[in-house]
Tab-separated table of C-alpha atoms in Angstrom:
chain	number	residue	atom	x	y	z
A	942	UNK	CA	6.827	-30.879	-37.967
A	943	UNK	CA	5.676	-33.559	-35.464
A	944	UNK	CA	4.984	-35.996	-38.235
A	945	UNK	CA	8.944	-35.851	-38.819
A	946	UNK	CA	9.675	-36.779	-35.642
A	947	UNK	CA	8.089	-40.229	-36.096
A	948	UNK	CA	9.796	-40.608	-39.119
A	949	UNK	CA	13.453	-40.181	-37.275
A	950	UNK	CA	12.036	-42.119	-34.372
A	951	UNK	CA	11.325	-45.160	-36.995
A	952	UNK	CA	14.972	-44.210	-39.276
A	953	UNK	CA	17.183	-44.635	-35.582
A	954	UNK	CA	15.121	-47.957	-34.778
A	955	UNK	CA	15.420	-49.375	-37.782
A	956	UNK	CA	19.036	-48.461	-37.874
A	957	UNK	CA	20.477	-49.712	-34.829
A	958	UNK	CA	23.519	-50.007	-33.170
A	959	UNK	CA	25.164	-51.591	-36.632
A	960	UNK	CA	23.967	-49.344	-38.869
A	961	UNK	CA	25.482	-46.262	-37.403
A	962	UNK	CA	28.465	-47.956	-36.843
A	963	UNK	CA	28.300	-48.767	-40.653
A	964	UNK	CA	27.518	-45.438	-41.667
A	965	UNK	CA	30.653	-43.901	-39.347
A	966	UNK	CA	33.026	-46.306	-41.129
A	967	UNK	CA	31.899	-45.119	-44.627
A	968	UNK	CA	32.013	-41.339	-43.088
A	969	UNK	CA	35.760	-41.575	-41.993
A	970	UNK	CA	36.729	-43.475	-45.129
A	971	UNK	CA	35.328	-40.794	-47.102
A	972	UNK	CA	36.758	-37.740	-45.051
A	973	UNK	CA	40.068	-40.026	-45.073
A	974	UNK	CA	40.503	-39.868	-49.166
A	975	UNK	CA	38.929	-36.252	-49.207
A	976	UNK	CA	41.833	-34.979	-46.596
A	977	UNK	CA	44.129	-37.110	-48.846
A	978	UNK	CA	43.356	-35.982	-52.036
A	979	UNK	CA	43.426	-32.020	-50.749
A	980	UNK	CA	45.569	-29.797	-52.444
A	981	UNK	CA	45.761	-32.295	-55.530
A	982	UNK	CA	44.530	-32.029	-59.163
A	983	UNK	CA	42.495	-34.920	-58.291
A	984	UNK	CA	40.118	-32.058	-56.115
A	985	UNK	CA	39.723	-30.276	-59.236
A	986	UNK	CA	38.426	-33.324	-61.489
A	987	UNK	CA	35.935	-34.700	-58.707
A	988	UNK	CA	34.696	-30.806	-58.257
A	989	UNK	CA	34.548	-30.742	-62.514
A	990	UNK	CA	32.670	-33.870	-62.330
A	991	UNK	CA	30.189	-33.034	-59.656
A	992	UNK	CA	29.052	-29.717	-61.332
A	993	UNK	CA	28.961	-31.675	-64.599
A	994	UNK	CA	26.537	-34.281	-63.088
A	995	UNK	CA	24.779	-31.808	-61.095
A	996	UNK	CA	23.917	-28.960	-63.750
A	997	UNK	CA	23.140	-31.902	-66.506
A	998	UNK	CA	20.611	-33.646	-63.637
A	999	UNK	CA	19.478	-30.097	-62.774
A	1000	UNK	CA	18.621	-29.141	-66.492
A	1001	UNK	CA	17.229	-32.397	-67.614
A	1002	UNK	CA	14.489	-32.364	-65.083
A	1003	UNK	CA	13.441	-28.357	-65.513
A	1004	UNK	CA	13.703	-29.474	-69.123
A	1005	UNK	CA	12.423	-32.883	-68.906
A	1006	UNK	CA	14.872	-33.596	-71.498
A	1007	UNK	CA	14.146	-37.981	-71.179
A	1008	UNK	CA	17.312	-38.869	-72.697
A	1009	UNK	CA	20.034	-36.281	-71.470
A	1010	UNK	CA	18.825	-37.481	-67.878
A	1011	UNK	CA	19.218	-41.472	-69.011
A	1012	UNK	CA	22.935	-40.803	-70.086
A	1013	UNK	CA	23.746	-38.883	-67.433
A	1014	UNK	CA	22.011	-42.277	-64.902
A	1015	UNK	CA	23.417	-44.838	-66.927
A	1016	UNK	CA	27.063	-43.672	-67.331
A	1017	UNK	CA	27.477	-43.167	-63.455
A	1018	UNK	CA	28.416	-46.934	-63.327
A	1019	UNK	CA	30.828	-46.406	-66.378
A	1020	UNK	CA	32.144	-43.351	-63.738
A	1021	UNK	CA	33.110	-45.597	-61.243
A	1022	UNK	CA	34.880	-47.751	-62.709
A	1023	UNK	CA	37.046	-44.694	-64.844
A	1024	UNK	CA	37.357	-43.169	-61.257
A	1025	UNK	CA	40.335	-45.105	-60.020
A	1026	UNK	CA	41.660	-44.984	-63.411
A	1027	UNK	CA	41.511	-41.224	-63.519
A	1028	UNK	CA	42.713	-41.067	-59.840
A	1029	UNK	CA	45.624	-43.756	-60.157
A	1030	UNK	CA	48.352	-41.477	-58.562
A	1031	UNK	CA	45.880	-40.112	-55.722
A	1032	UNK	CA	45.009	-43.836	-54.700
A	1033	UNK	CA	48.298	-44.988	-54.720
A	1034	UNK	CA	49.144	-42.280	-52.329
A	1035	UNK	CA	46.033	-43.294	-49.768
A	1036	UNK	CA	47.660	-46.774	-50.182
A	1037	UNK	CA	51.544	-45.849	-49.498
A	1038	UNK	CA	50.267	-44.144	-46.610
A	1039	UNK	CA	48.460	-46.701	-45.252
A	1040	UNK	CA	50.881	-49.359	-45.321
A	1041	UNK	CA	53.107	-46.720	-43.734
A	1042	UNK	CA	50.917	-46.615	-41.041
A	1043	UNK	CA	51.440	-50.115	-40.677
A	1044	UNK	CA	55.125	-50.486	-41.003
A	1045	UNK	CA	58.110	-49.806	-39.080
A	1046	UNK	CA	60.575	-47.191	-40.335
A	1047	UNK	CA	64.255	-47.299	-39.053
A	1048	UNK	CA	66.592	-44.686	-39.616
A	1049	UNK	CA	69.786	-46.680	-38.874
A	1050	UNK	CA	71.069	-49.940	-40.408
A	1051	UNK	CA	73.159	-52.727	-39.898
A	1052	UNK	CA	76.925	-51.593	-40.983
A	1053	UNK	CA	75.392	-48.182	-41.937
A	1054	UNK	CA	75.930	-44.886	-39.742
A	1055	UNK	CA	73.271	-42.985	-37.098
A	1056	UNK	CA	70.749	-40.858	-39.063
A	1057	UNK	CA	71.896	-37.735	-37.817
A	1058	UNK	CA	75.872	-38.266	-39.120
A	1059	UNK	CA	73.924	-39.338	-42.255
A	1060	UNK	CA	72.064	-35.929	-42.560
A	1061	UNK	CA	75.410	-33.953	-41.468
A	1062	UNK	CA	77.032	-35.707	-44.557
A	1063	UNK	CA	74.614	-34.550	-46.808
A	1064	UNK	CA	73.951	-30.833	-45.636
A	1065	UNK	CA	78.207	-30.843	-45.641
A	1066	UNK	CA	77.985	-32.289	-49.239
A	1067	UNK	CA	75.352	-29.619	-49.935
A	1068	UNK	CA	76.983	-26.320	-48.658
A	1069	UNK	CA	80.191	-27.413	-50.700
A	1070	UNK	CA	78.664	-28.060	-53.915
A	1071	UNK	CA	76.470	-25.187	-53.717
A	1072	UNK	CA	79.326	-22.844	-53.098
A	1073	UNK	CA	81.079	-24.674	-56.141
A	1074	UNK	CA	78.368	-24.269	-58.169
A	1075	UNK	CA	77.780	-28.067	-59.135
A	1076	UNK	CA	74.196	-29.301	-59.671
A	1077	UNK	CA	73.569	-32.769	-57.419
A	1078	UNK	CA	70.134	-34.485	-56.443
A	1079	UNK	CA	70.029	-36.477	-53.246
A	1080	UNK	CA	67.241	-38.644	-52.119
A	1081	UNK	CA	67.071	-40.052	-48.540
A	1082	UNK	CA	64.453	-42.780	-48.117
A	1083	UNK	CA	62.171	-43.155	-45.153
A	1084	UNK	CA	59.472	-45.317	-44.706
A	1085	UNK	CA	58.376	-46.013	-48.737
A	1086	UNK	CA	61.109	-48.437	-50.760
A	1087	UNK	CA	62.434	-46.482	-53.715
A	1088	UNK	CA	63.926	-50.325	-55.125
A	1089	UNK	CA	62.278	-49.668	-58.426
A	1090	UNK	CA	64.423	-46.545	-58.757
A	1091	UNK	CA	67.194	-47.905	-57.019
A	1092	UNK	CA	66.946	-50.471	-59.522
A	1093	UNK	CA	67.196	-48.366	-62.804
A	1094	UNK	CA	70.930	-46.772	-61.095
A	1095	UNK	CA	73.921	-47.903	-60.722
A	1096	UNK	CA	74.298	-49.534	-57.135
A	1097	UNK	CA	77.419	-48.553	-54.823
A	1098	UNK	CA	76.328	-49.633	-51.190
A	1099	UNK	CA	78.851	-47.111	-49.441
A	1100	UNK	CA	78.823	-45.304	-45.895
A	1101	UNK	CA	77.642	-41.675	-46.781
A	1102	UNK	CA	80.180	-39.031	-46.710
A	1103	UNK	CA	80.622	-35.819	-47.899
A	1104	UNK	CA	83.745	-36.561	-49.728
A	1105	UNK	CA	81.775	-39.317	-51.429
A	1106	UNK	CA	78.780	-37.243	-52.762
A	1107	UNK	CA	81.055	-34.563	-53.553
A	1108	UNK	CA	83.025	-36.978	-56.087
A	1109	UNK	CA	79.698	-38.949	-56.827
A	1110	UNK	CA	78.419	-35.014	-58.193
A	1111	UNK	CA	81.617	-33.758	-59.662
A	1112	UNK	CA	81.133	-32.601	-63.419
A	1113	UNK	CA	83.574	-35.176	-64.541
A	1114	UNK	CA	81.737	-38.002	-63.129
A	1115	UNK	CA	79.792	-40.224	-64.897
A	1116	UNK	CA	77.339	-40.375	-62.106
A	1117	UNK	CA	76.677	-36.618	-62.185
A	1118	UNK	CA	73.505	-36.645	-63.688
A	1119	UNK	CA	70.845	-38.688	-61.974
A	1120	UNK	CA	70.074	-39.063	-58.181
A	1121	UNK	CA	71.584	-40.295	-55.498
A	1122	UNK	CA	70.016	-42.689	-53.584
A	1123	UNK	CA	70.759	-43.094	-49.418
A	1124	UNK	CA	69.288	-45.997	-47.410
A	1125	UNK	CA	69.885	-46.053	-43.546
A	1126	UNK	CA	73.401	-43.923	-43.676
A	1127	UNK	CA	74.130	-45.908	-46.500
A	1128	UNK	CA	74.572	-44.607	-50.719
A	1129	UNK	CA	72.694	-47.399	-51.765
A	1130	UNK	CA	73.109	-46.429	-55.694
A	1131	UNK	CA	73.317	-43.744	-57.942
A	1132	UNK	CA	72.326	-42.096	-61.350
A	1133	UNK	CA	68.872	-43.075	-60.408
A	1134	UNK	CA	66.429	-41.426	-62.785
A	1135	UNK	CA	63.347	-39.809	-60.642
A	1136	UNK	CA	59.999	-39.159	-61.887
A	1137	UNK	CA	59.302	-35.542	-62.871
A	1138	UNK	CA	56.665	-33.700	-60.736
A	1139	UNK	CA	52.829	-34.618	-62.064
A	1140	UNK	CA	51.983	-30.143	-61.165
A	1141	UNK	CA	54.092	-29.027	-64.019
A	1142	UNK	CA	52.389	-25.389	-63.716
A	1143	UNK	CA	53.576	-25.328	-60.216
A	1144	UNK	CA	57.136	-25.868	-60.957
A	1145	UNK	CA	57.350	-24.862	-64.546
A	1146	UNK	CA	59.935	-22.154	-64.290
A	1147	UNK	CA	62.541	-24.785	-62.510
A	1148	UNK	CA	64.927	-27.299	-64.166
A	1149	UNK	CA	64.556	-31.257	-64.522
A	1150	UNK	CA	66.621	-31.832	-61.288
A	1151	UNK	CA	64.256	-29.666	-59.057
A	1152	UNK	CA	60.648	-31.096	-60.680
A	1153	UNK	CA	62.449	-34.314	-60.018
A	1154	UNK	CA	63.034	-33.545	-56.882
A	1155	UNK	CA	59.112	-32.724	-56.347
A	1156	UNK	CA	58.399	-35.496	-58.236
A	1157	UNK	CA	59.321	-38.484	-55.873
A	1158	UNK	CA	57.987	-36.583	-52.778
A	1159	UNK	CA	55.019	-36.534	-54.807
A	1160	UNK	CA	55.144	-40.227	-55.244
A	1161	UNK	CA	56.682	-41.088	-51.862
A	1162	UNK	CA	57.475	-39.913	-48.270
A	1163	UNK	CA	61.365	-39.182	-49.422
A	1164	UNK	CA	63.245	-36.292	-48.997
A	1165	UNK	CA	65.078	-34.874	-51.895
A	1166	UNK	CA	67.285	-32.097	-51.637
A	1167	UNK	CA	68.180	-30.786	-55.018
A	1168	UNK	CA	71.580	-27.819	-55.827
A	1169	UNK	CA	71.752	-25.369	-58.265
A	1170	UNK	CA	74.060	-25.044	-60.371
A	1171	UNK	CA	73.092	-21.976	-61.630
A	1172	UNK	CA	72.538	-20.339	-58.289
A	1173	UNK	CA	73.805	-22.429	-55.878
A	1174	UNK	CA	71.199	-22.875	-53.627
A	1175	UNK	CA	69.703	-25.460	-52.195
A	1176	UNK	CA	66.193	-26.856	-52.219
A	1177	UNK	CA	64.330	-29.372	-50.288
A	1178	UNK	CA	61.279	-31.126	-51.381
A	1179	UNK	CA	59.243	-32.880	-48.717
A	1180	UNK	CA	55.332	-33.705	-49.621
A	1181	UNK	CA	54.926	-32.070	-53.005
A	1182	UNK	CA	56.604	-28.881	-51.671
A	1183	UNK	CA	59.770	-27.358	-51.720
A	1184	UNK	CA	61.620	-25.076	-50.220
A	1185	UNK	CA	65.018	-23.356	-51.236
A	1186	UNK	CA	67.711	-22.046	-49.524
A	1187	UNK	CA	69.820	-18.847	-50.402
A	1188	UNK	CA	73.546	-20.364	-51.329
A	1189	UNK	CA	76.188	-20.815	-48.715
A	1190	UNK	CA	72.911	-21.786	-45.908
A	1191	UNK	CA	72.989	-24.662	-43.796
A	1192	UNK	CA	69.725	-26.935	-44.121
A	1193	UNK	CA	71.424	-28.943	-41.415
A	1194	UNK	CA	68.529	-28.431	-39.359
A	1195	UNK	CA	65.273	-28.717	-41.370
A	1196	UNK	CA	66.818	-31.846	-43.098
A	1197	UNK	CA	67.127	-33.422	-39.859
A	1198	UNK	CA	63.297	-32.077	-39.066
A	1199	UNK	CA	62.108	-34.451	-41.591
A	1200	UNK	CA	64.420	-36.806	-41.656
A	1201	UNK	CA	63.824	-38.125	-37.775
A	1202	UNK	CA	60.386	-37.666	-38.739
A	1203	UNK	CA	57.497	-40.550	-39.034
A	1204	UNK	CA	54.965	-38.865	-39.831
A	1205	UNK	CA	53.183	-38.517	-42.949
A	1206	UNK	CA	54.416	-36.519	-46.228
A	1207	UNK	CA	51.388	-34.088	-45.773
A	1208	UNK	CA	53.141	-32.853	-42.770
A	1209	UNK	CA	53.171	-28.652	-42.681
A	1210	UNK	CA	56.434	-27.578	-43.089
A	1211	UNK	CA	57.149	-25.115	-39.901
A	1212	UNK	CA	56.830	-21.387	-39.753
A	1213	UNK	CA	60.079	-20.636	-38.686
A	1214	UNK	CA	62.214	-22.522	-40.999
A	1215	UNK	CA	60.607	-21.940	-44.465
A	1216	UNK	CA	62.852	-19.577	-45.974
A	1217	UNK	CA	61.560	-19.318	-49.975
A	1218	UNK	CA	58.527	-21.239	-50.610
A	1219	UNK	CA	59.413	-21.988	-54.652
């Protein structure tokens, strides 16, 4: 034991004030894309990856097997460059969030209407076609563009309003399938195609409008509030997760929860308002 001691003494000095400050960058980065990627598939493949490195190192040197242990060293290089491939989705999210951190979200625009009338509109909207049992998907941007999905609709640029979605979702309307896009208390476009959620297993037993739905929270900070047309309820998908509402209830007040909010998508969804975790 006291010949350790030494041994720190000489580690700390040679160290020094930079190197610890080096070492508690690195640290937070890390923790940073571990809290990030938690929850994700991406956990699983860096756990499956680790044990696969670990047991092969582990058994080539009890074995001395010579060239199981010089694959396993000379394909870790090859493994970090297939990591962000692998990854791509996970790193984009660390990325979106960190330019969020950055920017400056505003939840009322020039000619548009206050956020709150904006989520009355749409829980209105809701409630109605729920009761009528008409399928809709709505997706209010917050602080990450959706242009590139804005771009594949059909744009309007209108004031929301309930009478507006309601006719934008009606079965004879050719903008009935797809999503509706809303921008600052504005419909910027609609029959926007959304990507489908990348946890099929999670969602598997709902329809293409709900994975949707999960999909672009996945992808972005966005809420999308998806209707049933089979049961006419209504679910909400903030962060990867969703949440559904028995028909005829007013989601009024958890819309506006997220909506106002800032923070980021991996926000806990509170206690008292989750109804039916899907």
């Amino acid at each position: 034991m006291p010949p350790f001691k030494p041994d720190l003494d000489t580690l700390f000095h040679n160290l020094g004030a930079r190197g610890f400050i080096d070492i508690l960058v690195v640290a937070a980065i890390i923790y940073g894309v571990l809290v990030t990627l938690k929850g994700t598939t991406a956990v699983t493949l860096l756990r499956a990856i680790a044990m696969v490195y670990a047991v092969g190192f582990a058994i080539s040197t009890a074995f001395q097997l010579t060239v199981v242990g010089w694959l396993l060293r000379n394909s870790l290089p090859a493994m970090f460059i297939a990591l962000p491939i692998l990854f791509q989705p996970e790193l984009r999210r660390v990325l979106e969030q960190v330019g969020r951190g950055f920017g400056i979200s505003r939840l009322t625009g020039r000619n548009g209407i206050d956020g709150s009338e904006a989520v009355d509109a749409v829980a209105s909207a809701c409630r109605t076609l729920g009761q009528r049992r008409v399928g809709a998907l709505i997706v209010l941007e917050r602080a990450t563009g959706l242009q590139e999905y804005v771009d594949q609709g059909f744009l309007i640029d209108a004031v929301v309003s309930p009478e507006l979605l309601l006719a934008l979702f009606a079965t004879s309307s050719p903008f009935h399938d797809g999503a509706v896009v809303i921008r600052r208390g504005r419909i910027i476009a609609a029959r926007c195609v959304m990507p489908l959620s990348d946890n099929p297993g999670d969602h598997v037993a709902l329809g293409t409008r709900h994975r949707a739905a999960v999909g672009i929270s996945e992808r972005t900070d966005a809420i999308a509030i998806a209707v049933s047309e089979e049961r006419g309820s209504t679910s909400l998908a903030v962060g990867g997760r969703m949440l559904t509402f028995p028909p005829g209830e007013n989601v009024r007040n958890i819309l506006a929860h997220y909506y106002a909010s800032l923070e980021t998508r991996e926000e806990a969804l509170a206690p008292e308002e989750e109804l039916t975790r899907v």
